[in-house]
mmCIF file of C-alpha atoms and ligand atoms in Angstrom:
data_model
loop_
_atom_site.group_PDB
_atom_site.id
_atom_site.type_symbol
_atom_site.label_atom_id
_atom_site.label_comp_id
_atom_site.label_asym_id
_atom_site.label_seq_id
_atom_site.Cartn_x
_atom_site.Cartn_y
_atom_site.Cartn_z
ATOM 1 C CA UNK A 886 0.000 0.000 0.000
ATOM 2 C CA UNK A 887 0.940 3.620 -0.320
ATOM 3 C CA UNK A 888 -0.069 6.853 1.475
ATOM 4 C CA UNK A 889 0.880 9.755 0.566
ATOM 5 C CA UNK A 890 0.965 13.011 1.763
ATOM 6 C CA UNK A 891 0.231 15.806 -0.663
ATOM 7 C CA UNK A 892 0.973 19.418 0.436
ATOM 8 C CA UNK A 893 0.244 22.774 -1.751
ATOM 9 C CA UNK A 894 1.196 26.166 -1.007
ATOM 10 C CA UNK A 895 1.737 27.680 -4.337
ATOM 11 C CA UNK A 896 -0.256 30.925 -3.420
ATOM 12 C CA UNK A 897 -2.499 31.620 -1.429
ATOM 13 C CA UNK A 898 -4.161 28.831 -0.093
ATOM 14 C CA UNK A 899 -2.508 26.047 2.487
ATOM 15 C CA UNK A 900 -3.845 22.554 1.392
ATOM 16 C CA UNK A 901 -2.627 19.032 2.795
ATOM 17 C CA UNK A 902 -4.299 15.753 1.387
ATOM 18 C CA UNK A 903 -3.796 12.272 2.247
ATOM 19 C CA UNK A 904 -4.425 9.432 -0.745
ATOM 20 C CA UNK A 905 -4.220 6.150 -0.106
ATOM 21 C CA UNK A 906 -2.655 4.029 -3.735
ATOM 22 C CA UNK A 907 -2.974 7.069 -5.829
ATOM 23 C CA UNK A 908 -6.972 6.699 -5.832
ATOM 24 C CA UNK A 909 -8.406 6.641 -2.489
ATOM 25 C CA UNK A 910 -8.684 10.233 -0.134
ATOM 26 C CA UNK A 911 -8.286 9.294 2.986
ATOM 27 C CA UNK A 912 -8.178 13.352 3.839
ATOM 28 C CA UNK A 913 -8.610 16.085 2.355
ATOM 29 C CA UNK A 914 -8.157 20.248 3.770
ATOM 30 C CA UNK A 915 -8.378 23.265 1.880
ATOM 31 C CA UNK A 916 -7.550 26.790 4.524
ATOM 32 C CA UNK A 917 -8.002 29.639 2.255
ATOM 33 C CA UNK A 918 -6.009 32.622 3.570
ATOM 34 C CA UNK A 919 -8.827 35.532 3.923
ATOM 35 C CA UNK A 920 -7.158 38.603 4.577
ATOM 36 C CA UNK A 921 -6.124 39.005 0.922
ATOM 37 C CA UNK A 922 -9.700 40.055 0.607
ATOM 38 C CA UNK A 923 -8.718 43.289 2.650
ATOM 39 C CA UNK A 924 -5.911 44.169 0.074
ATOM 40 C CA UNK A 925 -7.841 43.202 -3.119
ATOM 41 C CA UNK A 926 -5.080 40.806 -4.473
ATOM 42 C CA UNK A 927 -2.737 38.367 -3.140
ATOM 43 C CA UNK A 928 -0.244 40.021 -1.001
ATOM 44 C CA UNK A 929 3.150 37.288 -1.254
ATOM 45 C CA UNK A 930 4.327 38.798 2.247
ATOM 46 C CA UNK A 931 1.345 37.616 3.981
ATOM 47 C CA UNK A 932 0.949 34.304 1.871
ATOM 48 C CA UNK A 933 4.092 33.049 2.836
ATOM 49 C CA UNK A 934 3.713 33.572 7.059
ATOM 50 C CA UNK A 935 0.188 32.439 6.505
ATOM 51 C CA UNK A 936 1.581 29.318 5.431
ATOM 52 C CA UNK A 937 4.211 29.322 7.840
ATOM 53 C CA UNK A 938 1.433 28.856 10.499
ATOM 54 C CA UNK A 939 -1.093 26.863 8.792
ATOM 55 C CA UNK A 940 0.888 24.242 7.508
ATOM 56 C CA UNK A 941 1.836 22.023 10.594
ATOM 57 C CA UNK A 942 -1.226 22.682 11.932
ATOM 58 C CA UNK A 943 -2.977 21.110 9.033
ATOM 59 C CA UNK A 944 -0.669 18.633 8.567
ATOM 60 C CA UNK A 945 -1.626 17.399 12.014
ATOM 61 C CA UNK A 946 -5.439 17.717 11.204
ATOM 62 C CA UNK A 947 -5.057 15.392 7.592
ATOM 63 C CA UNK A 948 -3.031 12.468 9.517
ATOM 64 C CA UNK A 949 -6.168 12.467 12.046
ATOM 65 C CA UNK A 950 -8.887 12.843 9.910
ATOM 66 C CA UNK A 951 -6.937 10.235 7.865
ATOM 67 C CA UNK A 952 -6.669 8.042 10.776
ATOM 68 C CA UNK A 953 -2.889 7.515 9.466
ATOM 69 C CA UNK A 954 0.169 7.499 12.105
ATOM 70 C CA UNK A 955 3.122 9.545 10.497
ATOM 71 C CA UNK A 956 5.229 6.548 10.437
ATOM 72 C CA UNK A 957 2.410 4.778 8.241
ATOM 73 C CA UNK A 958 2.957 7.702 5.328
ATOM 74 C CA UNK A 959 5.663 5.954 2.258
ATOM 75 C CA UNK A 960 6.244 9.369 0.164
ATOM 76 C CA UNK A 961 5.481 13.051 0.706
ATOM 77 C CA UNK A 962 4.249 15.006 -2.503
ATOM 78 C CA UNK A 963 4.965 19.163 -2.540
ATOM 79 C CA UNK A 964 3.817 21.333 -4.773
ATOM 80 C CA UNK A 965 7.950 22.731 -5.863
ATOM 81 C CA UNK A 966 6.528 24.750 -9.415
ATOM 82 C CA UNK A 967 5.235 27.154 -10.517
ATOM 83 C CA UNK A 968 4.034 29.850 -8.282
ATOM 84 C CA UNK A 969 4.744 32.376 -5.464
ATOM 85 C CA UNK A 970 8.551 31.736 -4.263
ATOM 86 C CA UNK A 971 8.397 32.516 -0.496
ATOM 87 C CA UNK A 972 5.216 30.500 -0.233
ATOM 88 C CA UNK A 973 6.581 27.511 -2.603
ATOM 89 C CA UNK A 974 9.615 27.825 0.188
ATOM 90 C CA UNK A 975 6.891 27.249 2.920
ATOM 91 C CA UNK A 976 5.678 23.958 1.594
ATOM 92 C CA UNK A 977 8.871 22.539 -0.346
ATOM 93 C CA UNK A 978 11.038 23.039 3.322
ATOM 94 C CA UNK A 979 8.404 21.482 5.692
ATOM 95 C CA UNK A 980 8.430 18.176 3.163
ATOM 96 C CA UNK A 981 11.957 18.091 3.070
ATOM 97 C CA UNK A 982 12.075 18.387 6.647
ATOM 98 C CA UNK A 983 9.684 15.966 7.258
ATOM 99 C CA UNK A 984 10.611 13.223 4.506
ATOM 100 C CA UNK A 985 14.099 13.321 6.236
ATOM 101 C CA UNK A 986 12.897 12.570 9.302
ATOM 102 C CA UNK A 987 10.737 10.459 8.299
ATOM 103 C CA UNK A 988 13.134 8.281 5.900
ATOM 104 C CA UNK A 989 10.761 8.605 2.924
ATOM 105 C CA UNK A 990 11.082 9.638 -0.548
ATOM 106 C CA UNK A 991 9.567 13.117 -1.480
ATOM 107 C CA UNK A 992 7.939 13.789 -4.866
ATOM 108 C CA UNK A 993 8.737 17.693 -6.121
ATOM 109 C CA UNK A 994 5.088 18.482 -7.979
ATOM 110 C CA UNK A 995 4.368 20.889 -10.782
ATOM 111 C CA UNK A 996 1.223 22.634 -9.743
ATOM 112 C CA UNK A 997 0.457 23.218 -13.229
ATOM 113 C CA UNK A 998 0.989 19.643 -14.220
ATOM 114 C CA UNK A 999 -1.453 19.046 -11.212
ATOM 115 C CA UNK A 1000 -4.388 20.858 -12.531
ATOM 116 C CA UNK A 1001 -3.960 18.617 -15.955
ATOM 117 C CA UNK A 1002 -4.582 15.438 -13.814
ATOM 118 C CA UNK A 1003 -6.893 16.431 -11.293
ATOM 119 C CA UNK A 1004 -10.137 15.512 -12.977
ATOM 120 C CA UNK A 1005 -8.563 12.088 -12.812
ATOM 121 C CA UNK A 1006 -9.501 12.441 -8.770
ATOM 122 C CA UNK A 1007 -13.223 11.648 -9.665
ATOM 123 C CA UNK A 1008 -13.099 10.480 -13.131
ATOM 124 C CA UNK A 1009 -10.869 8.033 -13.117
ATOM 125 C CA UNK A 1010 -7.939 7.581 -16.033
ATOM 126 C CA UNK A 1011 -8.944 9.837 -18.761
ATOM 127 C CA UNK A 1012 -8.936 7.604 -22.397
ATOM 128 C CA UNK A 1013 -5.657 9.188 -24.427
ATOM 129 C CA UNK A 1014 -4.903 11.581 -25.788
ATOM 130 C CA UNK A 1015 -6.935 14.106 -24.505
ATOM 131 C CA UNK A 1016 -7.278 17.653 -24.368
ATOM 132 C CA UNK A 1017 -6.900 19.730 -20.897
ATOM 133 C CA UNK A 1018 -7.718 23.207 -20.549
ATOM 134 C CA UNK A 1019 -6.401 25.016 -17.284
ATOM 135 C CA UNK A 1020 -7.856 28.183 -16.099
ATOM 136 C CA UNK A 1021 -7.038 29.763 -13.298
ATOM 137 C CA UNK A 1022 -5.642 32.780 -11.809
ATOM 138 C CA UNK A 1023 -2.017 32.450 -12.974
ATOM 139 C CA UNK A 1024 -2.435 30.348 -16.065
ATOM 140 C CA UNK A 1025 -4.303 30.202 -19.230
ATOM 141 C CA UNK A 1026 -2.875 26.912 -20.779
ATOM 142 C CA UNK A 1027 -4.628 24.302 -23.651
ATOM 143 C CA UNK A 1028 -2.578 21.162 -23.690
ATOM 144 C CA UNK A 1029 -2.952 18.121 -25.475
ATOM 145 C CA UNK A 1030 -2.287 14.917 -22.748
ATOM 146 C CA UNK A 1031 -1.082 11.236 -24.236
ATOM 147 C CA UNK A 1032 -0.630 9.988 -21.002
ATOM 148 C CA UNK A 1033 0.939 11.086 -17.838
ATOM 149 C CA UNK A 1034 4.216 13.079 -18.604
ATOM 150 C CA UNK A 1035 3.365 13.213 -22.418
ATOM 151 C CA UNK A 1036 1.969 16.641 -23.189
ATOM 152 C CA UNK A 1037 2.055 18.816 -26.047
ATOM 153 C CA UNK A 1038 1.322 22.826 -25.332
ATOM 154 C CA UNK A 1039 -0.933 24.000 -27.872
ATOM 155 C CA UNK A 1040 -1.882 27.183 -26.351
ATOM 156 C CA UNK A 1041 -1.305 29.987 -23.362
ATOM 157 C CA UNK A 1042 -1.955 33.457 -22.649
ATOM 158 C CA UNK A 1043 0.180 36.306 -23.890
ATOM 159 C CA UNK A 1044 -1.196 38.245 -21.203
ATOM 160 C CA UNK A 1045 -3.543 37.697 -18.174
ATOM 161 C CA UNK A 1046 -4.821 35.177 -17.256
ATOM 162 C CA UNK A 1047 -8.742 34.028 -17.512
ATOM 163 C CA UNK A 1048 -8.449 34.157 -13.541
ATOM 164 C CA UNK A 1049 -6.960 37.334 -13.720
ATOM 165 C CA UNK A 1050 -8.962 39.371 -15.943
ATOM 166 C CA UNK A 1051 -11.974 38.323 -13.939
ATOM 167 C CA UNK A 1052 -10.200 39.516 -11.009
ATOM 168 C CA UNK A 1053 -9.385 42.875 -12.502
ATOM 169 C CA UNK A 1054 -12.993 43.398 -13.950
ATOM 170 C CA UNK A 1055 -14.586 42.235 -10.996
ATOM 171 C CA UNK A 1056 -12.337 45.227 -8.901
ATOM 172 C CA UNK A 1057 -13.291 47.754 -11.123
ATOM 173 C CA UNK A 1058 -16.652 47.196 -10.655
ATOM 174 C CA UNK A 1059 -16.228 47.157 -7.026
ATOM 175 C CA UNK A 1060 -17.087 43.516 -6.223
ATOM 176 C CA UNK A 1061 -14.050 42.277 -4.008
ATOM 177 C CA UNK A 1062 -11.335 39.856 -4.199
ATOM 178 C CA UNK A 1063 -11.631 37.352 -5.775
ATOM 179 C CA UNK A 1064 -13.935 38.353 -8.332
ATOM 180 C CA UNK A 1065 -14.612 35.580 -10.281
ATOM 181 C CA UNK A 1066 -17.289 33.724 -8.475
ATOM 182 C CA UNK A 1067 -19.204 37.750 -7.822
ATOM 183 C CA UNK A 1068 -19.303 38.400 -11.744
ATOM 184 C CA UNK A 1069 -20.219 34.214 -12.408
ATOM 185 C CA UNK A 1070 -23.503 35.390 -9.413
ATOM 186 C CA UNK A 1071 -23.575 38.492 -11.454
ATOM 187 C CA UNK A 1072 -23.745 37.280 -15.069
ATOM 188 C CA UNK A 1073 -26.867 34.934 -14.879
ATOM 189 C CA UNK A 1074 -28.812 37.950 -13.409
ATOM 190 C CA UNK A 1075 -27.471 40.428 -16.127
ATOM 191 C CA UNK A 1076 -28.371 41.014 -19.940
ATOM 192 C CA UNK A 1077 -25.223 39.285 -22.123
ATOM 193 C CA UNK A 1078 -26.158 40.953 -24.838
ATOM 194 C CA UNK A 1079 -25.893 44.501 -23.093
ATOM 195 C CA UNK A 1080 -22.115 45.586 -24.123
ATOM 196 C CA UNK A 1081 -20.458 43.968 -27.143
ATOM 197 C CA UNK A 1082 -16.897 43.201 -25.932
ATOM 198 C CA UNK A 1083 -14.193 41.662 -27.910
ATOM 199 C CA UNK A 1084 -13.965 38.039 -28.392
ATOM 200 C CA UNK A 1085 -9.884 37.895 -28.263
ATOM 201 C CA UNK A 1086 -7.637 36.114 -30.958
ATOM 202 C CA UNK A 1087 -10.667 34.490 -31.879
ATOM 203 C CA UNK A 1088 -10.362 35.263 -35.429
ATOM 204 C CA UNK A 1089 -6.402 34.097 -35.551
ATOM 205 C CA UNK A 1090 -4.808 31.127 -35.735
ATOM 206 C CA UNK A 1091 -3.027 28.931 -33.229
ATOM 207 C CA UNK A 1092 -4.878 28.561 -29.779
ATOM 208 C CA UNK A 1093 -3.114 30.834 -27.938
ATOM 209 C CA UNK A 1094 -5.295 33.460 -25.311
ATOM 210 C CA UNK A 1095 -4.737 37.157 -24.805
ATOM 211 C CA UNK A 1096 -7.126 38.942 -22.222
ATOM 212 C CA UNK A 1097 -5.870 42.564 -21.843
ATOM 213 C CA UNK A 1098 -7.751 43.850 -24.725
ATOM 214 C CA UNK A 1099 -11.080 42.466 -23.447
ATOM 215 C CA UNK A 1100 -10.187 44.062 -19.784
ATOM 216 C CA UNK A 1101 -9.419 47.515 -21.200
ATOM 217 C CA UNK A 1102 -12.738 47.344 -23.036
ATOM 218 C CA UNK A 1103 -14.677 46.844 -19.803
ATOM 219 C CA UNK A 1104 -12.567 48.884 -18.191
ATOM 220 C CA UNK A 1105 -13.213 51.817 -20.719
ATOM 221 C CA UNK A 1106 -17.307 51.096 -20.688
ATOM 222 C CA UNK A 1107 -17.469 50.900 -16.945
ATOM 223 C CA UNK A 1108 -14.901 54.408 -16.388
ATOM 224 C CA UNK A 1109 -17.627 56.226 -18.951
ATOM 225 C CA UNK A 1110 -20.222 55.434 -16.119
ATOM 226 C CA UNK A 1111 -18.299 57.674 -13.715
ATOM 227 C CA UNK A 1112 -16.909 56.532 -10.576
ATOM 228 C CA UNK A 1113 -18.121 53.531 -8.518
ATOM 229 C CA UNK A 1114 -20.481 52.629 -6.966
ATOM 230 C CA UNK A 1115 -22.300 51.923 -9.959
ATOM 231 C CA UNK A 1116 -26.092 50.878 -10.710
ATOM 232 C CA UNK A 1117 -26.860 47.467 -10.246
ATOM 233 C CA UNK A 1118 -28.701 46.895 -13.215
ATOM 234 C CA UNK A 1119 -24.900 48.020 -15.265
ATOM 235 C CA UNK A 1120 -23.266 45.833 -12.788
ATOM 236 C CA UNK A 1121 -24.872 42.782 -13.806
ATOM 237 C CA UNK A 1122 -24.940 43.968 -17.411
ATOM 238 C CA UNK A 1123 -21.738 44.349 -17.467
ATOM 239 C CA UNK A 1124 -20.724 41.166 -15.766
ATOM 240 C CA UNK A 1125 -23.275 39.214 -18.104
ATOM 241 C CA UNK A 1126 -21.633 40.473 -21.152
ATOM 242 C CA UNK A 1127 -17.869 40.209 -19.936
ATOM 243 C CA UNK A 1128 -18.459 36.401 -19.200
ATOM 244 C CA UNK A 1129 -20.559 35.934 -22.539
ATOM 245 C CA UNK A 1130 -16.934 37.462 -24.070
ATOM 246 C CA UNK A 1131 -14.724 35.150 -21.531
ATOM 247 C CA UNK A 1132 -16.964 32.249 -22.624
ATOM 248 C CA UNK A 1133 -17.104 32.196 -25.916
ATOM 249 C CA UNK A 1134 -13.656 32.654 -26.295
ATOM 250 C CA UNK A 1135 -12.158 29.888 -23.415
ATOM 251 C CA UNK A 1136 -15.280 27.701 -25.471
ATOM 252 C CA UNK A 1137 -14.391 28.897 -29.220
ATOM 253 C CA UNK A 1138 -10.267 28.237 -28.665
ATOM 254 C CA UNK A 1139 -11.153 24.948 -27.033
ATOM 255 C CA UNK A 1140 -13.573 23.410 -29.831
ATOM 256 C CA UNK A 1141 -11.339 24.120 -32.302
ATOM 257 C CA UNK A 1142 -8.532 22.593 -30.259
ATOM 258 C CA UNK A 1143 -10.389 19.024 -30.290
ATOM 259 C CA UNK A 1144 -11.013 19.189 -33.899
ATOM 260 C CA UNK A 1145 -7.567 19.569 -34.372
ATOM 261 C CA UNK A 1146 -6.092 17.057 -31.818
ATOM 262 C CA UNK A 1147 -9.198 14.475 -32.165
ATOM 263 C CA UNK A 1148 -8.792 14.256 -28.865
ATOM 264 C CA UNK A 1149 -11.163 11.687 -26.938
ATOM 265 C CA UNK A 1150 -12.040 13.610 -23.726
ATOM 266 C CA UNK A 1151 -11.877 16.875 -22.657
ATOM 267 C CA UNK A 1152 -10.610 17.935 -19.162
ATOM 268 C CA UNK A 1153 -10.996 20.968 -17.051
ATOM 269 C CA UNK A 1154 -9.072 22.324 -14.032
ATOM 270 C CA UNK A 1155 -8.258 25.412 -11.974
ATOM 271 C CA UNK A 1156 -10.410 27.741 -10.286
ATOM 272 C CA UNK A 1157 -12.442 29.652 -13.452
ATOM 273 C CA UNK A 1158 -13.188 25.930 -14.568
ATOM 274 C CA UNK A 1159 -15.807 26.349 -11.645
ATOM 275 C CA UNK A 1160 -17.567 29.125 -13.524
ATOM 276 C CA UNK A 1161 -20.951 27.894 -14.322
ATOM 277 C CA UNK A 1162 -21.080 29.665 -17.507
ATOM 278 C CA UNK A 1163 -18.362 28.124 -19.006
ATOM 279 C CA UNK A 1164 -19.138 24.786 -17.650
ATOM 280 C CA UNK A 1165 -22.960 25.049 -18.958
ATOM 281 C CA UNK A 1166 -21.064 25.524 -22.749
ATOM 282 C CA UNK A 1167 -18.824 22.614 -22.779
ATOM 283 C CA UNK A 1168 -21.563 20.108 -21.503
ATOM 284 C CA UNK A 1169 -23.578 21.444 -24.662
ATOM 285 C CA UNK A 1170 -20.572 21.410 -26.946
ATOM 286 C CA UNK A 1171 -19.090 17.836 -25.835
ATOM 287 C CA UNK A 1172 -22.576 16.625 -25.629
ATOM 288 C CA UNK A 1173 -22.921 17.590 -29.031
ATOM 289 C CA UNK A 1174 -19.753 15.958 -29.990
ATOM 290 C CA UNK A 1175 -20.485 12.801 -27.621
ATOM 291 C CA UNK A 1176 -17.236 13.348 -26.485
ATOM 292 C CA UNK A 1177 -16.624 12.499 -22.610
ATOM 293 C CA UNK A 1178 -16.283 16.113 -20.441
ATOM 294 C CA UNK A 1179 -14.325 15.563 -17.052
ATOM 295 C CA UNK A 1180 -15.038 18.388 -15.042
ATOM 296 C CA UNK A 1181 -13.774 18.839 -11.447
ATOM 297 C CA UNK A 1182 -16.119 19.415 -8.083
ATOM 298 C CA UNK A 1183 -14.878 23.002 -7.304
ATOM 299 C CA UNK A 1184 -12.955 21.634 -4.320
ATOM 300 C CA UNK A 1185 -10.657 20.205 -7.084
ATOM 301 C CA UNK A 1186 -10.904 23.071 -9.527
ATOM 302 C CA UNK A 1187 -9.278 25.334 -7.267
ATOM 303 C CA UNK A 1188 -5.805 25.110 -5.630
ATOM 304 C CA UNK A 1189 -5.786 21.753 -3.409
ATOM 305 C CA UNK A 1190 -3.689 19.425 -2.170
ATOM 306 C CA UNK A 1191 -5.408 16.413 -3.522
ATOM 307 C CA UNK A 1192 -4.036 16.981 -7.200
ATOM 308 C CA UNK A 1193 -0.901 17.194 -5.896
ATOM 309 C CA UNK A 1194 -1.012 13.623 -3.842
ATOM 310 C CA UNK A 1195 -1.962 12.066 -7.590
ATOM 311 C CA UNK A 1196 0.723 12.944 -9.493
ATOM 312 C CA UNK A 1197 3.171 12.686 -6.753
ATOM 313 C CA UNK A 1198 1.835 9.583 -6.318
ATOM 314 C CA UNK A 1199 2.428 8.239 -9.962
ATOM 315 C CA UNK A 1200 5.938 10.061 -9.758
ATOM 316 C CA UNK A 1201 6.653 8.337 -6.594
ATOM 317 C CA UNK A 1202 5.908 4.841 -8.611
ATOM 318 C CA UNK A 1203 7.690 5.643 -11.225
ATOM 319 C CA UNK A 1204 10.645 6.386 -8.953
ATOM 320 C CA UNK A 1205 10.547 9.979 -10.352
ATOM 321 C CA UNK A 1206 11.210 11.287 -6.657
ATOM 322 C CA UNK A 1207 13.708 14.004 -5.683
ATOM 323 C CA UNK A 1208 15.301 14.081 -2.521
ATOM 324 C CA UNK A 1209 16.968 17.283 0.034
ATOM 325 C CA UNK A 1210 18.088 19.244 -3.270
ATOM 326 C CA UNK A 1211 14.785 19.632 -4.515
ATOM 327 C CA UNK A 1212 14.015 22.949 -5.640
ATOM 328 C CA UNK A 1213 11.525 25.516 -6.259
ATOM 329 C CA UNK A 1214 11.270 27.638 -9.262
ATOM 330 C CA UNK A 1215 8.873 30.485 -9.559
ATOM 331 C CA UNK A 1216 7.743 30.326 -13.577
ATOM 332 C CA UNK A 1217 6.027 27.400 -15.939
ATOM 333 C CA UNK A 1218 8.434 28.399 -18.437
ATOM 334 C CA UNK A 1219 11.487 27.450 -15.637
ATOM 335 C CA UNK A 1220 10.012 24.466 -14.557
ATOM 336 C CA UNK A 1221 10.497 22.494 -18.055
ATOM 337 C CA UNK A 1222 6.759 21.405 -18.130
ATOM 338 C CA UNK A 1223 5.780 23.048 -21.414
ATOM 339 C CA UNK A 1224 9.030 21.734 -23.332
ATOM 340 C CA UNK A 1225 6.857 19.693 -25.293
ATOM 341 C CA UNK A 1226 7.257 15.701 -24.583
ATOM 342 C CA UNK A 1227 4.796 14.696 -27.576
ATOM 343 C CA UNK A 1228 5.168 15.073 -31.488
ATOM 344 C CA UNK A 1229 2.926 17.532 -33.123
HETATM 345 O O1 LIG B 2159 -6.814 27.683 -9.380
HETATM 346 P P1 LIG B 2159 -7.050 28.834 -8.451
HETATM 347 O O2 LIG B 2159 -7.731 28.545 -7.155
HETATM 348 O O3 LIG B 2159 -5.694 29.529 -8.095
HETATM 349 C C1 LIG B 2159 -4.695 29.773 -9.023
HETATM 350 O O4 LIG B 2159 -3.864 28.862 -9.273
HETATM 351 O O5 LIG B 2159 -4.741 30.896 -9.585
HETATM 352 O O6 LIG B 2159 -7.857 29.950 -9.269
HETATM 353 C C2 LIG B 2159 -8.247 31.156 -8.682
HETATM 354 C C3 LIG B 2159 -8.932 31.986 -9.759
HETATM 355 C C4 LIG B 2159 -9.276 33.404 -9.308
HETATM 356 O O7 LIG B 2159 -8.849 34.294 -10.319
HETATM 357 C C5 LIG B 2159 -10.798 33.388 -9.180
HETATM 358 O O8 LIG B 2159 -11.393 34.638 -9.441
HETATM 359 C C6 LIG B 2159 -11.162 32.379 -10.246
HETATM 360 O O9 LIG B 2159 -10.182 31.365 -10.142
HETATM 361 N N1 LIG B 2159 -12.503 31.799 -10.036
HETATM 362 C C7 LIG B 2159 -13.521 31.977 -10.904
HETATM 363 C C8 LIG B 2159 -14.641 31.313 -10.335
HETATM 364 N N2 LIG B 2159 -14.248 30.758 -9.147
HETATM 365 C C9 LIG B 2159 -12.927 31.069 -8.993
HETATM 366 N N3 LIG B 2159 -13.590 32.625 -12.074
HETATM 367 C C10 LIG B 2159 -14.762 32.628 -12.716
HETATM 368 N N4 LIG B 2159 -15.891 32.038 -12.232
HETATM 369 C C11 LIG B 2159 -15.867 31.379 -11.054
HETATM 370 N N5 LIG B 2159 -16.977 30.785 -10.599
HETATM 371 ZN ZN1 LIG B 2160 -3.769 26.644 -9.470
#
């Protein structure tokens, strides 16, 4: 048997999982760190100490709740890439720390890599090759999957991020941090049609993203309106019509993605793969194209240990483990993922 610990502190959120032979949860905690809320954005200061104290604590929590004894645990699995440095730090020295005295073999995760694999949590093994879209508040990123460590980067974002632009919209219409699950409320209340924003890159080739141009146009329609706070009624509208934009666009790239690839299931992860709007579009698409959709509960969507456990799991099997010189690095580019591993 193996048990493994999975740990994720990538930004702002301090997860630890327990998964017994790479399929079965024996635990499970997500403790989202709050007082970002107060600064509208992720402040990396505060992530990091935040971590600093939640992390033993929860570590503690997952062994109980996982009725597991330390000395019962045969690998540790840390989330070392991409992400915040000083809270990848956090989690990458605790596992070291603890592996060591432990004697057990720690698995160095990419979080990105993660989010591929997580629908895989509830799903089961995806049928190959497949295609994965990742949204989330650092990454943008359509990637054709073979197989575990066989992946082929089709498209990113030259800009923000899907995350991030809902973020930024959702600030300048005065809705908090983060945003994206106020305008996704918002949007099913407001008229899409209202505003006619830009449907990005849509019209180019490739499947890369770019979501500046689409911010600045909200950005522009909403600073016309004055200073906040604004009218409801043009807060929903304006909501409704930016998702209808962020939608079609996540939904457009994505289509013509499978056509290209023939892939033979289609994957979601990270947190704006919890948007119900965009959700609601690929079950009509895929449905459509009787092609099998594996979307996430939004416990796995967003940033959670669990997705880390799997893969460091497989990488464990596979004797793909590092040891006390594992490292973190801060970018996707860095951490090697997105060297493509598959032919075109
Ligand atoms: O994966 P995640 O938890 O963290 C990152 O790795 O970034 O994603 C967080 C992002 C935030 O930008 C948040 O606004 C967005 O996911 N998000 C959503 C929704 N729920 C979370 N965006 C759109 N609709 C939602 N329902
Ligand atoms: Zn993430």
């Amino acid at each position: 048997m193996s048990l493994v610990l999975g740990i994720e502190t990538s930004c702002d959120d301090t997860s630890v999982a327990v998964l017994e032979d790479g399929a079965r949860l024996r635990s499970h905690l997500i403790a989202a760190q709050d007082m970002h809320e107060l600064y509208g954005g992720v402040v990396p200061e505060l992530a990091a100490r935040a971590h600093v104290e939640l992390l033993p604590r929860l570590v503690c929590h997952a062994l109980e709740a996982a009725e597991a004894a330390p000395a019962e645990l045969t690998g540790i699995a840390v989330t070392r890439a991409p992400g915040l440095v000083g809270s990848l730090v956090v989690g990458v020295a605790f596992a070291k720390a603890y592996a060591y005295a432990l004697g057990i073999p720690i698995a160095g995760v990419n979080h990105v890599e993660a989010h591929l694999h997580s629908a895989t949590l509830e799903h089961g093994e995806s049928p190959w090759p497949a295609l994965c879209l990742v949204v989330s508040g650092g990454h943008t990123e359509l990637v054709q999957v073979a197989g575990f460590g066989r992946y082929r980067w089709l498209g990113s974002t030259r800009d923000d991020a899907a995350g991030e632009a809902y973020d930024k919209v959702a600030k300048r219409l005065g809705l908090g941090f983060p945003g994206g699950p106020a305008i996704d409320r918002l949007a099913v209340e407001g008229d899409p049609s209202a505003f006619s924003f830009p449907r990005p890159m849509l019209d180019q080739p490739g499947f890369d993203f770019s979501f500046s141009g689409l911010k600045t146009a909200v950005a522009q329609t909403i600073d016309r309106r004055g200073a906040p706070p604004y009218a409801a009624e043009l807060v929903r509208d304006v909501a409704a019509s930016f998702q209808a934009a962020m939608v079609e666009t996540l939904v457009g790239r994505t289509m013509a993605a499978l056509d290209r690839t023939r892939a033979r299931a289609l994957s979601l992860g990270g947190g704006v793969a919890c948007n119900r709007g965009l959700r609601q579009a690929l079950v009509v698409q895929c449905a459509a194209r009787d092609l099998p959709l594996r979307i996430p509960s939004p416990r796995f969507c967003a940033d959670n240990a669990a997705m880390i456990a799997l893969v460091g799991s497989w990488m464990l099997a596979a004797k793909r483990a590092g040891g006390s010189d594992l490292e973190v690095v801060a970018s996707l580019e860095e951490s090697g993922l997105a060297d493509n591993t598959l032919p075109a």
